CSV table of C-alpha atoms in Angstrom, one decimal:
chain,number,residue,atom,x,y,z
A,14,MET,CA,71.7,72.6,56.0
A,15,PHE,CA,74.2,70.6,58.0
A,16,ARG,CA,72.2,71.1,61.2
A,17,ASN,CA,69.7,68.7,59.7
A,18,LYS,CA,70.2,65.2,61.2
A,19,GLU,CA,69.1,63.5,57.9
A,20,ILE,CA,71.9,65.4,56.0
A,21,LEU,CA,74.5,64.4,58.6
A,22,MET,CA,73.4,60.8,58.4
A,23,LEU,CA,73.6,60.8,54.6
A,24,LEU,CA,77.1,62.5,54.7
A,25,LEU,CA,78.3,60.0,57.4
A,26,THR,CA,77.0,57.0,55.4
A,27,MET,CA,78.6,58.2,52.1
A,28,SER,CA,81.9,58.9,53.9
A,29,SER,CA,81.9,55.5,55.6
A,30,PHE,CA,81.3,53.7,52.3
A,31,SER,CA,84.0,55.9,50.6
A,32,LEU,CA,86.5,55.1,53.3
A,33,ILE,CA,85.9,51.3,53.0
A,34,ALA,CA,86.2,51.7,49.2
A,35,VAL,CA,89.5,53.6,49.6
A,36,ILE,CA,90.9,51.0,52.0
A,37,THR,CA,89.9,48.2,49.6
A,38,SER,CA,91.5,50.1,46.7
A,39,LEU,CA,94.8,50.4,48.6
A,40,MET,CA,95.0,46.6,48.7
A,41,ILE,CA,95.0,46.7,44.9
A,42,SER,CA,97.3,49.7,44.2
A,43,ARG,CA,98.0,53.3,45.2
A,44,GLU,CA,96.7,54.6,41.8
A,45,THR,CA,93.4,52.7,42.3
A,46,ALA,CA,93.1,54.3,45.7
A,47,TRP,CA,93.6,57.8,44.3
A,48,ILE,CA,91.0,57.2,41.6
A,49,THR,CA,88.5,56.0,44.3
A,50,ILE,CA,89.2,59.0,46.5
A,51,VAL,CA,88.6,61.5,43.6
A,52,THR,CA,85.5,59.6,42.5
A,53,ALA,CA,84.1,59.5,46.1
A,54,ALA,CA,84.8,63.2,46.6
A,55,VAL,CA,83.0,64.1,43.3
A,56,LEU,CA,80.0,62.0,44.1
A,57,ILE,CA,79.7,63.3,47.7
A,58,THR,CA,80.1,66.9,46.5
A,59,CYS,CA,77.4,66.4,43.7
A,60,SER,CA,75.1,64.8,46.2
A,61,MET,CA,75.5,67.6,48.7
A,62,LEU,CA,74.9,70.3,46.0
A,63,TYR,CA,71.8,68.5,44.8
A,64,THR,CA,70.5,68.1,48.3
A,65,ARG,CA,71.2,71.8,49.0
A,66,TYR,CA,69.2,72.7,45.9
A,67,ARG,CA,66.2,70.5,47.0
A,68,TYR,CA,66.2,72.0,50.5
A,69,ARG,CA,66.2,75.5,49.1
A,70,GLU,CA,63.1,74.7,47.0
A,71,ILE,CA,61.4,73.1,50.0
A,72,ALA,CA,62.3,76.2,52.0
A,73,LYS,CA,60.6,78.3,49.3
A,74,LEU,CA,57.5,76.2,49.5
A,75,SER,CA,57.5,76.5,53.3
A,76,SER,CA,57.6,80.3,52.9
A,77,TYR,CA,54.9,80.1,50.3
A,78,LEU,CA,52.6,78.1,52.7
A,79,ARG,CA,53.2,80.6,55.5
A,80,GLU,CA,52.1,83.4,53.1
A,81,ILE,CA,48.9,81.4,52.4
A,82,THR,CA,48.1,80.9,56.0
A,83,SER,CA,48.4,84.6,56.5
A,84,GLY,CA,45.8,85.1,53.8
A,85,ASN,CA,47.9,86.0,50.7
A,86,TYR,CA,46.5,83.9,47.8
A,87,SER,CA,48.1,86.0,45.0
A,88,LEU,CA,51.4,84.0,44.8
A,89,ASP,CA,52.0,81.5,42.0
A,90,VAL,CA,54.5,78.6,42.5
A,91,ARG,CA,53.6,76.6,39.4
A,92,ASP,CA,56.3,75.5,36.9
A,93,ASN,CA,56.2,73.3,33.9
A,94,GLN,CA,59.3,71.2,34.7
A,95,GLU,CA,59.3,67.5,35.3
A,96,GLY,CA,60.0,66.1,38.7
A,97,GLU,CA,58.4,65.5,42.1
A,98,LEU,CA,59.0,69.1,43.3
A,99,SER,CA,57.2,70.5,40.2
A,100,ILE,CA,54.2,68.1,40.9
A,101,LEU,CA,54.2,69.2,44.5
A,102,LYS,CA,54.3,72.9,43.5
A,103,ASN,CA,51.3,72.4,41.1
A,104,ASP,CA,49.3,70.5,43.7
A,105,ILE,CA,50.0,73.2,46.3
A,106,TYR,CA,48.8,75.8,43.8
A,107,LYS,CA,45.6,73.9,43.2
A,108,VAL,CA,44.9,73.8,47.0
A,109,THR,CA,45.7,77.5,47.1
A,110,LEU,CA,43.1,78.2,44.4
A,111,MET,CA,40.5,76.1,46.3
A,112,LEU,CA,41.2,77.9,49.6
A,113,SER,CA,40.9,81.3,47.7
A,114,GLU,CA,37.5,80.3,46.3
A,115,GLN,CA,36.3,79.1,49.6
A,116,ARG,CA,37.4,82.3,51.2
A,117,SER,CA,35.5,84.3,48.5
A,118,LEU,CA,32.4,82.2,49.1
A,119,LEU,CA,32.6,82.7,52.9
A,120,GLU,CA,32.9,86.5,52.3
A,121,GLU,CA,29.9,86.4,50.0
A,122,ASP,CA,27.9,84.4,52.6
A,123,LYS,CA,28.9,87.0,55.3
A,124,ILE,CA,27.6,89.8,53.1
A,125,LYS,CA,24.4,88.0,52.3
A,126,LEU,CA,23.8,87.2,56.0
A,127,THR,CA,24.5,90.9,56.9
A,128,ASN,CA,22.1,92.1,54.2
A,129,ALA,CA,19.5,89.6,55.1
A,130,ILE,CA,19.6,90.6,58.8
A,131,SER,CA,19.4,94.2,57.8
A,132,ASP,CA,16.4,93.5,55.5
A,133,ILE,CA,14.6,91.5,58.1
A,134,SER,CA,15.2,94.2,60.8
A,135,HIS,CA,13.8,96.8,58.4
A,136,GLN,CA,10.8,94.7,57.6
A,137,LEU,CA,10.0,94.0,61.2
A,138,LYS,CA,10.6,97.6,62.4
A,139,THR,CA,7.6,99.1,60.6
A,140,PRO,CA,4.8,96.8,62.0
A,141,LEU,CA,6.4,96.8,65.4
A,142,THR,CA,6.5,100.6,65.5
A,143,SER,CA,2.9,100.7,64.3
A,144,MET,CA,1.8,98.2,67.0
A,145,THR,CA,3.6,100.1,69.7
A,146,VAL,CA,1.8,103.3,68.8
A,147,MET,CA,-1.6,101.6,68.7
A,148,ALA,CA,-0.9,99.9,72.0
A,149,ASP,CA,-0.2,103.3,73.6
A,150,LEU,CA,-3.5,104.6,72.2
A,151,LEU,CA,-5.4,101.6,73.4
A,152,SER,CA,-4.1,102.3,77.0
A,153,ASP,CA,-6.3,105.4,77.0
A,154,PRO,CA,-9.4,104.5,79.1
A,155,GLU,CA,-11.4,107.2,77.4
A,156,LEU,CA,-10.7,106.0,73.9
A,157,ASP,CA,-13.8,105.7,71.7
A,158,ARG,CA,-15.1,102.1,71.3
A,159,ASN,CA,-15.0,102.1,67.5
A,160,LYS,CA,-11.4,103.4,67.5
A,161,ARG,CA,-10.5,100.7,70.0
A,162,ILE,CA,-12.0,98.0,67.7
A,163,GLU,CA,-10.1,99.5,64.7
A,164,PHE,CA,-6.8,99.6,66.6
A,165,VAL,CA,-7.2,96.0,67.7
A,166,ARG,CA,-7.9,94.9,64.2
A,167,ASN,CA,-4.8,96.8,62.9
A,168,ILE,CA,-2.6,95.1,65.5
A,169,SER,CA,-4.0,91.7,64.5
A,170,THR,CA,-3.2,92.5,60.8
A,171,GLN,CA,0.3,93.5,61.7
A,172,LEU,CA,0.8,90.3,63.8
A,173,ASP,CA,-0.4,88.3,60.8
A,174,ARG,CA,2.1,90.1,58.6
A,175,ILE,CA,5.0,89.4,61.0
A,176,GLY,CA,3.9,85.8,61.3
A,177,TRP,CA,3.9,85.4,57.5
A,178,LEU,CA,7.3,87.1,57.2
A,179,ILE,CA,8.8,84.8,59.8
A,180,SER,CA,7.2,81.7,58.2
A,181,ALA,CA,8.6,82.8,54.7
A,182,LEU,CA,12.1,83.4,56.1
A,183,LEU,CA,12.1,80.0,57.8
A,184,LYS,CA,11.2,78.4,54.4
A,185,PHE,CA,14.0,80.4,52.8
A,186,SER,CA,16.5,79.3,55.4
A,187,LYS,CA,15.6,75.7,54.8
A,188,ILE,CA,15.9,75.9,51.1
A,189,ASP,CA,19.2,77.8,51.3
A,190,ALA,CA,20.6,75.3,53.8
A,191,GLY,CA,19.5,72.4,51.6
A,192,THR,CA,17.4,70.9,54.5
A,193,ALA,CA,14.1,71.4,52.8
A,194,GLN,CA,12.7,68.0,51.7
A,195,PHE,CA,11.1,68.2,48.3
A,196,LYS,CA,9.1,65.1,47.4
A,197,LYS,CA,9.2,63.8,43.8
A,198,ASP,CA,5.6,62.6,43.6
A,199,ARG,CA,3.6,62.4,40.4
A,200,VAL,CA,1.4,65.5,41.0
A,201,ARG,CA,-1.7,66.1,39.0
A,202,VAL,CA,-1.6,69.8,38.0
A,203,SER,CA,-5.4,70.3,38.4
A,204,ASP,CA,-5.0,69.2,42.1
A,205,LEU,CA,-2.1,71.7,42.5
A,206,ILE,CA,-4.2,74.5,41.0
A,207,GLN,CA,-7.2,73.7,43.1
A,208,LYS,CA,-5.1,73.7,46.3
A,209,SER,CA,-3.4,76.9,45.2
A,210,ILE,CA,-6.5,79.0,44.4
A,211,GLU,CA,-8.3,78.4,47.7
A,212,PRO,CA,-6.3,81.1,49.7
A,213,VAL,CA,-7.0,83.7,47.0
A,214,LEU,CA,-10.7,83.0,46.3
A,215,VAL,CA,-12.0,85.4,49.0
A,216,PRO,CA,-9.7,88.4,47.9
A,217,MET,CA,-10.8,87.7,44.3
A,218,ASP,CA,-14.4,87.7,45.2
A,219,ILE,CA,-14.1,91.0,47.1
A,220,LYS,CA,-12.5,92.6,44.0
A,221,GLU,CA,-15.0,90.8,41.7
A,222,GLN,CA,-12.2,89.3,39.6
A,223,LYS,CA,-12.8,86.5,37.2
A,224,LEU,CA,-10.8,83.3,37.3
A,225,THR,CA,-10.4,81.1,34.2
A,226,ILE,CA,-8.6,77.8,34.2
A,227,HIS,CA,-7.5,75.8,31.0
A,228,GLY,CA,-5.8,72.5,31.0
A,229,GLU,CA,-6.1,68.7,30.6
A,230,ASP,CA,-6.9,66.7,33.7
A,231,SER,CA,-4.2,64.2,32.7
A,232,THR,CA,-1.4,66.8,33.1
A,233,PHE,CA,1.2,65.8,35.6
A,234,PHE,CA,4.7,66.8,36.8
A,235,LEU,CA,7.2,65.3,39.2
A,236,GLY,CA,7.4,67.4,42.3
A,237,ASP,CA,6.1,68.3,45.8
A,238,LEU,CA,2.5,69.3,46.0
A,239,ASN,CA,2.6,71.4,49.1
A,240,TRP,CA,5.8,73.3,48.3
A,241,SER,CA,4.7,73.9,44.7
A,242,SER,CA,1.3,75.1,46.0
A,243,GLU,CA,3.2,77.6,48.2
A,244,ALA,CA,4.9,78.9,45.1
A,245,ILE,CA,1.7,79.2,43.0
A,246,VAL,CA,-0.2,80.9,45.8
A,247,ASN,CA,2.5,83.6,46.0
A,248,ILE,CA,2.3,84.2,42.3
A,249,LEU,CA,-1.6,84.3,42.4
A,250,LYS,CA,-1.5,86.7,45.3
A,251,ASN,CA,0.7,89.0,43.3
A,252,GLY,CA,-1.7,88.8,40.4
A,253,VAL,CA,-4.7,89.5,42.5
A,254,GLU,CA,-3.0,92.5,44.1
A,255,HIS,CA,-2.0,94.1,40.8
A,256,THR,CA,-5.2,93.4,38.9
A,257,PRO,CA,-8.0,96.0,39.3
A,258,ALA,CA,-11.5,95.2,40.4
A,259,GLY,CA,-13.4,93.4,37.7
A,260,GLY,CA,-10.2,92.1,36.1
A,261,GLU,CA,-9.4,88.6,35.0
A,262,ILE,CA,-6.8,86.0,36.0
A,263,THR,CA,-6.1,83.0,33.8
A,264,ILE,CA,-4.3,79.8,34.6
A,265,SER,CA,-3.4,77.4,31.8
A,266,TYR,CA,-1.3,74.3,31.9
A,267,ALA,CA,0.0,71.7,29.5
A,268,GLU,CA,2.5,68.9,29.3
A,269,ASN,CA,5.0,67.8,26.6
A,270,ALA,CA,7.9,65.3,26.4
A,271,LEU,CA,10.3,67.8,28.0
A,272,PHE,CA,8.4,69.7,30.6
A,273,THR,CA,5.1,70.6,32.2
A,274,GLU,CA,4.2,74.3,31.9
A,275,ILE,CA,1.9,76.4,33.9
A,276,ILE,CA,1.1,79.9,32.8
A,277,ILE,CA,-0.5,82.4,35.2
A,278,SER,CA,-1.6,85.6,33.5
A,279,ASP,CA,-3.6,88.7,34.5
A,280,ASN,CA,-4.8,91.8,32.8
A,281,GLY,CA,-3.6,94.1,35.5
A,282,LYS,CA,-1.2,97.0,35.7
A,283,GLY,CA,1.7,95.2,34.3
A,284,ILE,CA,5.3,95.6,35.4
A,285,PRO,CA,7.7,98.4,34.2
A,286,LYS,CA,10.5,97.0,32.1
A,287,GLU,CA,13.3,98.2,34.4
A,288,GLU,CA,11.8,96.3,37.3
A,289,ILE,CA,11.5,92.9,35.7
A,290,PRO,CA,15.2,91.9,36.2
A,291,HIS,CA,14.8,92.5,39.9
A,292,LEU,CA,11.3,91.0,40.3
A,293,PHE,CA,12.6,87.8,42.0
A,294,LYS,CA,15.0,89.4,44.3
A,295,ARG,CA,14.3,89.2,48.0
A,296,PHE,CA,12.7,92.3,49.6
A,297,PHE,CA,12.4,94.0,46.2
A,298,LYS,CA,9.3,96.2,46.1
A,299,GLY,CA,8.3,97.8,42.8
A,300,LYS,CA,6.9,101.2,42.4
A,301,GLN,CA,3.3,99.8,42.2
A,302,ALA,CA,3.7,97.6,45.3
A,303,SER,CA,1.3,98.2,48.2
A,304,GLU,CA,2.5,99.5,51.5
A,305,ASP,CA,1.8,96.1,53.1
A,306,SER,CA,4.0,94.3,50.5
A,307,VAL,CA,7.1,92.8,51.9
A,308,GLY,CA,8.7,91.9,48.5
A,309,ILE,CA,9.4,88.3,49.4
A,310,GLY,CA,6.6,86.2,47.9
A,311,LEU,CA,7.9,86.0,44.3
A,312,ALA,CA,11.5,85.4,45.5
A,313,LEU,CA,10.2,82.4,47.6
A,314,ALA,CA,8.2,81.1,44.6
A,315,GLN,CA,11.3,81.2,42.4
A,316,SER,CA,13.4,79.4,45.1
A,317,ILE,CA,10.8,76.6,45.4
A,318,ILE,CA,10.4,76.1,41.7
A,319,THR,CA,14.1,76.1,40.9
A,320,SER,CA,14.7,73.7,43.7
A,321,GLN,CA,12.4,71.2,41.9
A,322,ASN,CA,14.3,71.3,38.6
A,323,GLY,CA,12.0,74.1,37.3
A,324,THR,CA,12.2,77.6,35.9
A,325,ILE,CA,10.1,80.7,36.1
A,326,ASP,CA,10.0,83.6,33.7
A,327,VAL,CA,7.9,86.7,33.4
A,328,LYS,CA,6.5,88.7,30.5
A,329,SER,CA,4.8,91.9,31.1
A,330,GLU,CA,3.6,95.1,29.5
A,331,PRO,CA,2.6,98.1,31.5
A,332,GLY,CA,-1.2,98.5,31.3
A,333,ALA,CA,-1.6,95.2,29.4
A,334,GLY,CA,-1.0,92.6,32.2
A,335,THR,CA,1.6,90.1,33.3
A,336,GLU,CA,2.3,86.4,32.4
A,337,PHE,CA,4.3,84.1,34.6
A,338,HIS,CA,5.6,81.0,32.8
A,339,ILE,CA,6.5,78.1,35.1
A,340,LYS,CA,8.2,75.0,33.7
A,341,PHE,CA,8.9,71.7,35.6
A,342,TYR,CA,11.4,69.7,33.5
A,343,LYS,CA,11.2,66.0,33.3
A,344,GLN,CA,15.0,65.6,33.1
A,345,VAL,CA,17.7,67.4,35.0
A,346,ILE,CA,18.7,70.6,33.2
């Protein structure tokens, strides 16, 4: 402790003032001088003991901080006593908790990134392998013309699938990073539905499915037309895929004081009860999903809707169809 210059300066200062006091006391009487000497010695000793105690506590905090920098967040330095040291200990503990939470979040982000890269690699591997095989077959100069046309069409389909997957993943990355710009326009729901059904009209026509729409033309919500249409299209594609030929898809919408609700229902296969909790997870593919399904459309729809102060729920009974309930709230929930 005495190697510290601040302690030496304090001791020197107190000794100097004590010496001056003793000399002054000698001018009064010898008894007064002795009393001054004893008093000065007691004060200097108490001061040194208290300073030693503070330095020990500070040394403990330094050791604690070194433990934190090495990644040990399990120590607890809090105490309930009054004083600056106790306040400092509690503040350091709060910072320790914050660092621990940040470290946990970083670990979670690393795991999510690893899983995402693994999922993406898996999803790209299948179409790339298929295209490689078909490209080898196309290199055969004696290949039948009809087969050649079929392989080219298959390669084109796989390229479209890869393109859609990359596009969806880019949208995910924008939403996750918070860089996606969602407008807060007053959107007419009938316009949203009209824009959303266009990409699925041809597949519905091929399967001879019936589309029914119910709702008032005066129904609005605050949101982004293009992003919301992306979400609705993905839900409609899911419905078309899981509804048999000749089936029916119904869209109904309404508005009240709290929210605007859009219900998309079908009379298709329905979803098994055990799959419903996982339905909006990325790359989740149910037992009834087609081979071409990537398992990302409903997850993207949920991300878009929740990013606009909305919610999406699903009700389904195997063999009886599925209902998606979408709500866009008018106030932040």
